[in-house]
N, C-alpha and C. Protein backbone atom coordinates (compact mmCIF):
# COMPACT_ATOMS: atom_id res chain seq x y z
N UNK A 1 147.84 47.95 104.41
CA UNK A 1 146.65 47.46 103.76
C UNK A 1 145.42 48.23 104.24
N UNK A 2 145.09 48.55 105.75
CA UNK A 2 144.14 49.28 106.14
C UNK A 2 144.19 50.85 105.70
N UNK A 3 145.40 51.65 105.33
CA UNK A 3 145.46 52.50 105.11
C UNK A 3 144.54 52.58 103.16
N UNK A 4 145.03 51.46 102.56
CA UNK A 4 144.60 51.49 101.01
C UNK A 4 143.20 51.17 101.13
N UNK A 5 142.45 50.29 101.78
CA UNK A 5 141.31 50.23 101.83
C UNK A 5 140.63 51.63 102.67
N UNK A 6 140.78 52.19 103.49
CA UNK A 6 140.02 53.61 103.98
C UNK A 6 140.19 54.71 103.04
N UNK A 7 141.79 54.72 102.22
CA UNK A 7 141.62 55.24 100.86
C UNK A 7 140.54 55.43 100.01
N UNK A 8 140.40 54.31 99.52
CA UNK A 8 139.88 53.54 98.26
C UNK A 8 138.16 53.84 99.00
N UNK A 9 137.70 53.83 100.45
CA UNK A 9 136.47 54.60 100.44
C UNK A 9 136.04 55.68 100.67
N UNK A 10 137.47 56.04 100.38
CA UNK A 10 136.92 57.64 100.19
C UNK A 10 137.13 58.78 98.96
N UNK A 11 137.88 57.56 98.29
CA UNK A 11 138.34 58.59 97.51
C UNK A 11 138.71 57.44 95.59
N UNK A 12 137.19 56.46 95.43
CA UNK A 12 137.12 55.70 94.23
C UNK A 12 136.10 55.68 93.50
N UNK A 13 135.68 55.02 92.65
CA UNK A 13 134.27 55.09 92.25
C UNK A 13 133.05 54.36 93.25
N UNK A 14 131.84 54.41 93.18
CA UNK A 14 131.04 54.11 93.84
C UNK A 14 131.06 52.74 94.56
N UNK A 15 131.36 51.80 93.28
CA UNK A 15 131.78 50.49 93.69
C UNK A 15 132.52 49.92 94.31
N UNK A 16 133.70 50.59 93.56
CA UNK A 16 135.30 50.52 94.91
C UNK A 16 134.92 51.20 96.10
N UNK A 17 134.01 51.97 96.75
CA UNK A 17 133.68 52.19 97.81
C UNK A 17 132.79 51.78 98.54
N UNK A 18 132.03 50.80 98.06
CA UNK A 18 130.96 49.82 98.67
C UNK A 18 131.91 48.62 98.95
N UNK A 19 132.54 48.05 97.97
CA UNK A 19 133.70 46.47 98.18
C UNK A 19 134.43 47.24 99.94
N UNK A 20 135.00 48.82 99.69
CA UNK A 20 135.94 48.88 101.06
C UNK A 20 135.11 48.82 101.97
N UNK A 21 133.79 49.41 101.84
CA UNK A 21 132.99 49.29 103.38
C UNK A 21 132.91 48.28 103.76
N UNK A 22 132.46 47.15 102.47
CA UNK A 22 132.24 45.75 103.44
C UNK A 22 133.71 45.53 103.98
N UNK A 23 134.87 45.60 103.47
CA UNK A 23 135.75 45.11 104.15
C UNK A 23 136.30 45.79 105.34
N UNK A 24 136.22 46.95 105.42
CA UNK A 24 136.36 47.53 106.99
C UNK A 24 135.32 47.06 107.56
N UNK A 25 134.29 46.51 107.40
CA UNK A 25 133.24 45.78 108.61
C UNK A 25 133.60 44.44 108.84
N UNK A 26 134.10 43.84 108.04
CA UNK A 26 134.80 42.87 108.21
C UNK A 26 136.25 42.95 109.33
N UNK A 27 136.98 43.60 108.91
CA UNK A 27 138.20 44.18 109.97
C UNK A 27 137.58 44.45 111.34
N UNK A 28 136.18 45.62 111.17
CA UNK A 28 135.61 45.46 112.63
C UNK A 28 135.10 44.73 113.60
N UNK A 29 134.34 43.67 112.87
CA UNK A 29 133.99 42.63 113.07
C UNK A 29 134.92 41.18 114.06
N UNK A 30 136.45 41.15 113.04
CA UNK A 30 136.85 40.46 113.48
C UNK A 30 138.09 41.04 114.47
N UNK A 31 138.23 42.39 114.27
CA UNK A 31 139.00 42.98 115.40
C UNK A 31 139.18 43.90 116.29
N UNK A 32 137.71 44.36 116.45
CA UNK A 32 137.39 45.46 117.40
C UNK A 32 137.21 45.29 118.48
N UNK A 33 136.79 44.04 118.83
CA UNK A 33 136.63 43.52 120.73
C UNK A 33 138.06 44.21 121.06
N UNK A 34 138.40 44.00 122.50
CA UNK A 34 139.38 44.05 123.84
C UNK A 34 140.66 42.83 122.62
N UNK A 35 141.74 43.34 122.74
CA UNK A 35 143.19 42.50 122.49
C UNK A 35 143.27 42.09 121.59
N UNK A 36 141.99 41.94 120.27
CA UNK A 36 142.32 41.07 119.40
C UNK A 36 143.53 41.47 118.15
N UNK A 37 143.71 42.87 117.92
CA UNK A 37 144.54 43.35 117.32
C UNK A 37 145.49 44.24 117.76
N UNK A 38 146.26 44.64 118.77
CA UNK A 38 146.49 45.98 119.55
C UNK A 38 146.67 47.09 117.98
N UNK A 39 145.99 48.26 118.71
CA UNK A 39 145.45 49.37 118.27
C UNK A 39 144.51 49.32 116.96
N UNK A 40 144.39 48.67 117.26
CA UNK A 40 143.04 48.58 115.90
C UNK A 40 141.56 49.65 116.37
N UNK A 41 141.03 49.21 117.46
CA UNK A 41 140.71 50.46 118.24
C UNK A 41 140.44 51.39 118.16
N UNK A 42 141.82 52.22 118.55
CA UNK A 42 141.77 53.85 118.05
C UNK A 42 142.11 53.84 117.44
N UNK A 43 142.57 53.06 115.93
CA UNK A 43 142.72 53.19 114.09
C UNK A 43 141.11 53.30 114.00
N UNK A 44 140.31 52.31 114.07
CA UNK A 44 139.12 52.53 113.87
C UNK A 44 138.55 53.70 114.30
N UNK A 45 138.67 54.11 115.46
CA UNK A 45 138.16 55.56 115.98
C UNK A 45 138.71 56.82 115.31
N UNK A 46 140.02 56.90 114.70
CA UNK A 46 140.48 58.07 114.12
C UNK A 46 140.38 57.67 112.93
N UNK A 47 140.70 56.68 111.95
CA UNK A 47 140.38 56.45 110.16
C UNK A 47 139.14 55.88 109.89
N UNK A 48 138.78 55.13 110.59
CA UNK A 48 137.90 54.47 110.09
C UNK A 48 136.53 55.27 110.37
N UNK A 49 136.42 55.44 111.20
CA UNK A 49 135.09 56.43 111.61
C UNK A 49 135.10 57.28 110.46
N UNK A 50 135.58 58.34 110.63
CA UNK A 50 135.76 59.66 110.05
C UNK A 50 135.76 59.18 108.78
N UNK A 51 136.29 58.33 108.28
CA UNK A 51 135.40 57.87 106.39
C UNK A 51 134.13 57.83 106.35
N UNK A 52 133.70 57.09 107.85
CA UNK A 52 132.18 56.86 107.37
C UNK A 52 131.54 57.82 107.55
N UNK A 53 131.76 58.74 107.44
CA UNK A 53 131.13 60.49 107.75
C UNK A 53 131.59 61.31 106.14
N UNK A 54 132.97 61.55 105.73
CA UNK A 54 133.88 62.30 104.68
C UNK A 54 133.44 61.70 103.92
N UNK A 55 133.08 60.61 103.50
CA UNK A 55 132.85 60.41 102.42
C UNK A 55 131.53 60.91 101.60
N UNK A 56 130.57 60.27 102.33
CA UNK A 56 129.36 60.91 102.40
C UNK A 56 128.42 61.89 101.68
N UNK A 57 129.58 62.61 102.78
CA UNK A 57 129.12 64.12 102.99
C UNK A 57 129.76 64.79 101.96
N UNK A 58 131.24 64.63 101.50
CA UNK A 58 131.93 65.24 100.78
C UNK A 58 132.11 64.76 99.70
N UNK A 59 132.34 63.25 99.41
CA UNK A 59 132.26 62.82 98.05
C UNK A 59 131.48 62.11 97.40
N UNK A 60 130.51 61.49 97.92
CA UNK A 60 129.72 60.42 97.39
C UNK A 60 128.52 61.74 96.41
N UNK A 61 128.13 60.85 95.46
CA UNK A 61 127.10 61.84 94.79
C UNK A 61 126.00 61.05 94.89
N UNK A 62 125.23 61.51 95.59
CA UNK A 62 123.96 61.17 96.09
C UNK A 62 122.77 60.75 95.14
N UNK A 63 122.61 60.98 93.98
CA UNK A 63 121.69 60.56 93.13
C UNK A 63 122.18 58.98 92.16
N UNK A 64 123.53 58.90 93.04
CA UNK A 64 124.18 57.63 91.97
C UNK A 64 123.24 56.41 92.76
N UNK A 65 122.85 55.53 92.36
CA UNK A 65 122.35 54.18 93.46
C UNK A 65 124.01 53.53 93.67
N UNK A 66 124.53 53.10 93.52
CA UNK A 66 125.55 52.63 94.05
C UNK A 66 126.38 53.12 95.35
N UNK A 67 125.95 54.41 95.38
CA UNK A 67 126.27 55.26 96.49
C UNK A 67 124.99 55.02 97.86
N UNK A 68 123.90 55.26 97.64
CA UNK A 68 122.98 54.59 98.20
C UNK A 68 123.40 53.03 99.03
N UNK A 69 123.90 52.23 97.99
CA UNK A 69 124.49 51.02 98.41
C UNK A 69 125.89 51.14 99.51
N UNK A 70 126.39 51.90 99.53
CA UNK A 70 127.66 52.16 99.84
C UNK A 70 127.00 52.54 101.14
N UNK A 71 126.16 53.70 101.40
CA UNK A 71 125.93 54.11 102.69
C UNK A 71 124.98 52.65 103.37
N UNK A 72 124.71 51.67 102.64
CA UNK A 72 124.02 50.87 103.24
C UNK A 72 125.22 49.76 104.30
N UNK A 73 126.73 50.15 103.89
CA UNK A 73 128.14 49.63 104.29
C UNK A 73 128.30 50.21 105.03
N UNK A 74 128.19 51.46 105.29
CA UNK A 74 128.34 52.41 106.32
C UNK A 74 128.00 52.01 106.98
N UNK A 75 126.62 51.36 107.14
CA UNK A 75 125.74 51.64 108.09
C UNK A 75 125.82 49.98 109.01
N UNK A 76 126.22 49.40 108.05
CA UNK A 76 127.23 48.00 108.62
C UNK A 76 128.12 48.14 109.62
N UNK A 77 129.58 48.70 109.06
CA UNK A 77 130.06 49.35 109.27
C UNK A 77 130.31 49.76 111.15
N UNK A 78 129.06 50.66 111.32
CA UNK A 78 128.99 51.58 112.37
C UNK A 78 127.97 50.56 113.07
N UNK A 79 127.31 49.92 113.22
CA UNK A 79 126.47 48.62 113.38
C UNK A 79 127.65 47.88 113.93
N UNK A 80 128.74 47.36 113.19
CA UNK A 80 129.42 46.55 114.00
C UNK A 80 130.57 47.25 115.13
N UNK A 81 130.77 48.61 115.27
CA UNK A 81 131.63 49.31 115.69
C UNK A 81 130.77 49.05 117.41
N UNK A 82 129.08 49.22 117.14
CA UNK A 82 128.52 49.11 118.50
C UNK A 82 128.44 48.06 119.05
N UNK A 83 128.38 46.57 117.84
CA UNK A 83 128.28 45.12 118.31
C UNK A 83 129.51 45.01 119.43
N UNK A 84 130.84 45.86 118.95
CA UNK A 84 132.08 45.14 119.62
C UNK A 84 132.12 46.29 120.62
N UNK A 85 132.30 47.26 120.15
CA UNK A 85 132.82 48.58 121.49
C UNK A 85 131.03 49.02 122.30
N UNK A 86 130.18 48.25 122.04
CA UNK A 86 128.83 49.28 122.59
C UNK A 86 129.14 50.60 123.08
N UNK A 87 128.87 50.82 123.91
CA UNK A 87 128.78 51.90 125.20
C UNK A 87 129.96 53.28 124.79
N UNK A 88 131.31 52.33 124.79
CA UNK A 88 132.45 52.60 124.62
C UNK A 88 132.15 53.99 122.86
N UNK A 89 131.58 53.12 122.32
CA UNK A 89 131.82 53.80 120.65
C UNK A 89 130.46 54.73 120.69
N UNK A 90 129.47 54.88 121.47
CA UNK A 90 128.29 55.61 121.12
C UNK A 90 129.03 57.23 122.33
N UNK A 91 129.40 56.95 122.93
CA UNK A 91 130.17 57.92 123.93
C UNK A 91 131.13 58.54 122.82
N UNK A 92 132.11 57.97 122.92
CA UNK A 92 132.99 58.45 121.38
C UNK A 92 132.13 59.00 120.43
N UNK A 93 131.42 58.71 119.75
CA UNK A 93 130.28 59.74 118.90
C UNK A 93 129.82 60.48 119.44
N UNK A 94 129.15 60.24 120.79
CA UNK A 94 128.82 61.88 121.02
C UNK A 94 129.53 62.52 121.58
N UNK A 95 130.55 62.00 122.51
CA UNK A 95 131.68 63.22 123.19
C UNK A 95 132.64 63.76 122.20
N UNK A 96 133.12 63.00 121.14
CA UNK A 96 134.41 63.36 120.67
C UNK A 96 134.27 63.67 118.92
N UNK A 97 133.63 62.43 118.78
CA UNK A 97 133.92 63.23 117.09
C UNK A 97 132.55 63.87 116.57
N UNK A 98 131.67 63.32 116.53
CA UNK A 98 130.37 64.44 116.06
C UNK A 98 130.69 65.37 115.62
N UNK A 99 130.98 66.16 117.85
CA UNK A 99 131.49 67.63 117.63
C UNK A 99 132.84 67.93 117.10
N UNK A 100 133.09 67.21 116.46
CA UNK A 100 134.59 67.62 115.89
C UNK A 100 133.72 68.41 114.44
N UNK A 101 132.60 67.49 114.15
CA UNK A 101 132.62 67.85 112.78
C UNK A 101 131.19 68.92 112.63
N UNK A 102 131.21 69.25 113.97
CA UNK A 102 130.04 70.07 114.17
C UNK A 102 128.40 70.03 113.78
N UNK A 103 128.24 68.50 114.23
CA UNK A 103 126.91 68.37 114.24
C UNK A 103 126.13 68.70 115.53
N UNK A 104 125.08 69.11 115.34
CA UNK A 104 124.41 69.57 116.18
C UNK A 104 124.16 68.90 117.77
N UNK A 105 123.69 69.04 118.77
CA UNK A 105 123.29 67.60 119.72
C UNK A 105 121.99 67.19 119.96
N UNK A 106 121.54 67.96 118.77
CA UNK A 106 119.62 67.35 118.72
C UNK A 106 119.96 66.25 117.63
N UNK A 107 120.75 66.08 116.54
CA UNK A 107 121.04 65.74 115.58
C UNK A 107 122.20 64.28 116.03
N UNK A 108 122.53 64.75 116.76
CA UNK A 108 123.84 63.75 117.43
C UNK A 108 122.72 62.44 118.37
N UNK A 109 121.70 63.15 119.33
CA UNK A 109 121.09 62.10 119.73
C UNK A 109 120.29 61.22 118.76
N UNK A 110 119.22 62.11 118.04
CA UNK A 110 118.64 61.10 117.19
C UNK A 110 119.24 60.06 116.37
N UNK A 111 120.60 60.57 116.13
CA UNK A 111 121.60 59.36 115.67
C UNK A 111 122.17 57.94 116.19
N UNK A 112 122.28 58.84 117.42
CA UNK A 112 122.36 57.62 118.45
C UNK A 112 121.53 56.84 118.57
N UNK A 113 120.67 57.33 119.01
CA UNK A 113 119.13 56.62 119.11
C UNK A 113 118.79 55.22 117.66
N UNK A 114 118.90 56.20 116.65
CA UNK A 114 118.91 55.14 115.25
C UNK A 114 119.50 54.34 115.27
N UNK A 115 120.91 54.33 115.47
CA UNK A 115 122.01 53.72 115.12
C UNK A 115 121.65 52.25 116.15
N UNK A 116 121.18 52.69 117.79
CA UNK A 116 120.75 51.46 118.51
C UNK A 116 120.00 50.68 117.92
N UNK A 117 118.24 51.67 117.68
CA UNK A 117 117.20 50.74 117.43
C UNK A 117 116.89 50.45 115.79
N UNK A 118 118.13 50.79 115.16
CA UNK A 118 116.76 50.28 113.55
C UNK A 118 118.47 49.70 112.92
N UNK A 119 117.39 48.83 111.97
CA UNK A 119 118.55 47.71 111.87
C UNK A 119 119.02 48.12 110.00
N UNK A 120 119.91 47.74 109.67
CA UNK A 120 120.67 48.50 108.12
C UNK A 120 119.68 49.19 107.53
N UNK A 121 119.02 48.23 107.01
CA UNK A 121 118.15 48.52 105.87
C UNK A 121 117.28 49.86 106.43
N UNK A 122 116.60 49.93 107.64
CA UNK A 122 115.95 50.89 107.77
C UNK A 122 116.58 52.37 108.52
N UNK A 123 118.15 51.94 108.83
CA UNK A 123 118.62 53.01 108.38
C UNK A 123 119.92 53.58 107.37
N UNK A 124 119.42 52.93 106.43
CA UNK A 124 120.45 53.37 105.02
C UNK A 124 119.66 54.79 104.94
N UNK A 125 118.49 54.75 104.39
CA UNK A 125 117.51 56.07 104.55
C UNK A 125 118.36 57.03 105.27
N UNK A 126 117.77 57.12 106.44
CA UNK A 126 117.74 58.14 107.59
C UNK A 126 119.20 58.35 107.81
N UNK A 127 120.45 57.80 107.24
CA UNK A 127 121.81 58.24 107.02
C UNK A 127 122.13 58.81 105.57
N UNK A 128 121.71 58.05 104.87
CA UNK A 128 121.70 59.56 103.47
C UNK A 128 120.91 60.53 103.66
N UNK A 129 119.84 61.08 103.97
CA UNK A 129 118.84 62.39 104.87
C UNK A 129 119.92 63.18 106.04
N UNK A 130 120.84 62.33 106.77
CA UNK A 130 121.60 62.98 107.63
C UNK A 130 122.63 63.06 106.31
N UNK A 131 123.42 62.72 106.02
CA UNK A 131 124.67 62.78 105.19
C UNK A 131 124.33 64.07 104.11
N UNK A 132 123.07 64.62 103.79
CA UNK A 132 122.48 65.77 102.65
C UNK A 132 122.35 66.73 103.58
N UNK A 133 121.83 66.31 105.11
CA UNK A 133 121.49 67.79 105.56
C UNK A 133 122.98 67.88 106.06
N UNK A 134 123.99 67.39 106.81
CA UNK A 134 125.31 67.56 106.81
C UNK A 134 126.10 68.26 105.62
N UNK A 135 125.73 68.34 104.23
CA UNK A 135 126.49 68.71 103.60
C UNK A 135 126.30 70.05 103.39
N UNK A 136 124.99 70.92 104.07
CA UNK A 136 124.30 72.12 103.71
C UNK A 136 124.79 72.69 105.02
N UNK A 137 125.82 74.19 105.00
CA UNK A 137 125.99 74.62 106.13
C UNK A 137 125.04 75.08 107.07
């Protein structure tokens, strides 16, 4: 089931990819602490992350509003990844995957930084602005 829903946001129409975000925040939500699911975890750290980046960047078309909406799931999403793992998941972004996908580390902190202090709404913005300049080599 987790495999069809990380599918389905990355690779449906705008809508079917806003319904999966909320529901992987939901999954994070209720199973990302310590034991509650074994390996849910590092599923989230290797599938689930990496959608909320691929999609984005690679498929979402940026002038649709529904897509707009979608990164506003994202941004849920990665919001609840810090509620449950804090410390744990902002380390993982900057040690491990970022640079997987070769973002910069001026670009990697200010993310961090966002991702702590500004709450969805004010950064749905400032993640579609990162998700456009990400898509430009």
């Amino acid at each position: 089931v987790l495999r069809t829903i990380v599918q389905g946001a990355k690779n449906s129409e705008p809508v079917i990819q806003k319904i999966c975000f909320q529901t992987l925040k939901k999954f994070v939500e209720a199973w990302g602490s310590d034991g509650k699911l074994e390996g849910f975890v590092d599923y989230s750290y290797k599938e689930i992350l990496p959608v909320c980046f691929i999609a984005p960047i690679q498929i979402f078309d940026m002038t649709d509003a529904q897509a707009f909406l979608a990164i506003g799931e994202i941004a849920g999403v990665m919001k609840a990844m810090i509620n449950c793992r804090g410390n744990e998941f902002l380390l993982y972004l900057q040690n491990q995957y970022l640079p997987s996908i070769h973002v910069q580390p001026d670009v990697t902190q200010e993310l961090l930084v966002k991702l702590q202090e500004s709450d969805i709404k004010s950064l749905k913005p400032y993640l579609k602005a990162l998700f456009m300049k990400l898509r430009t080599p």
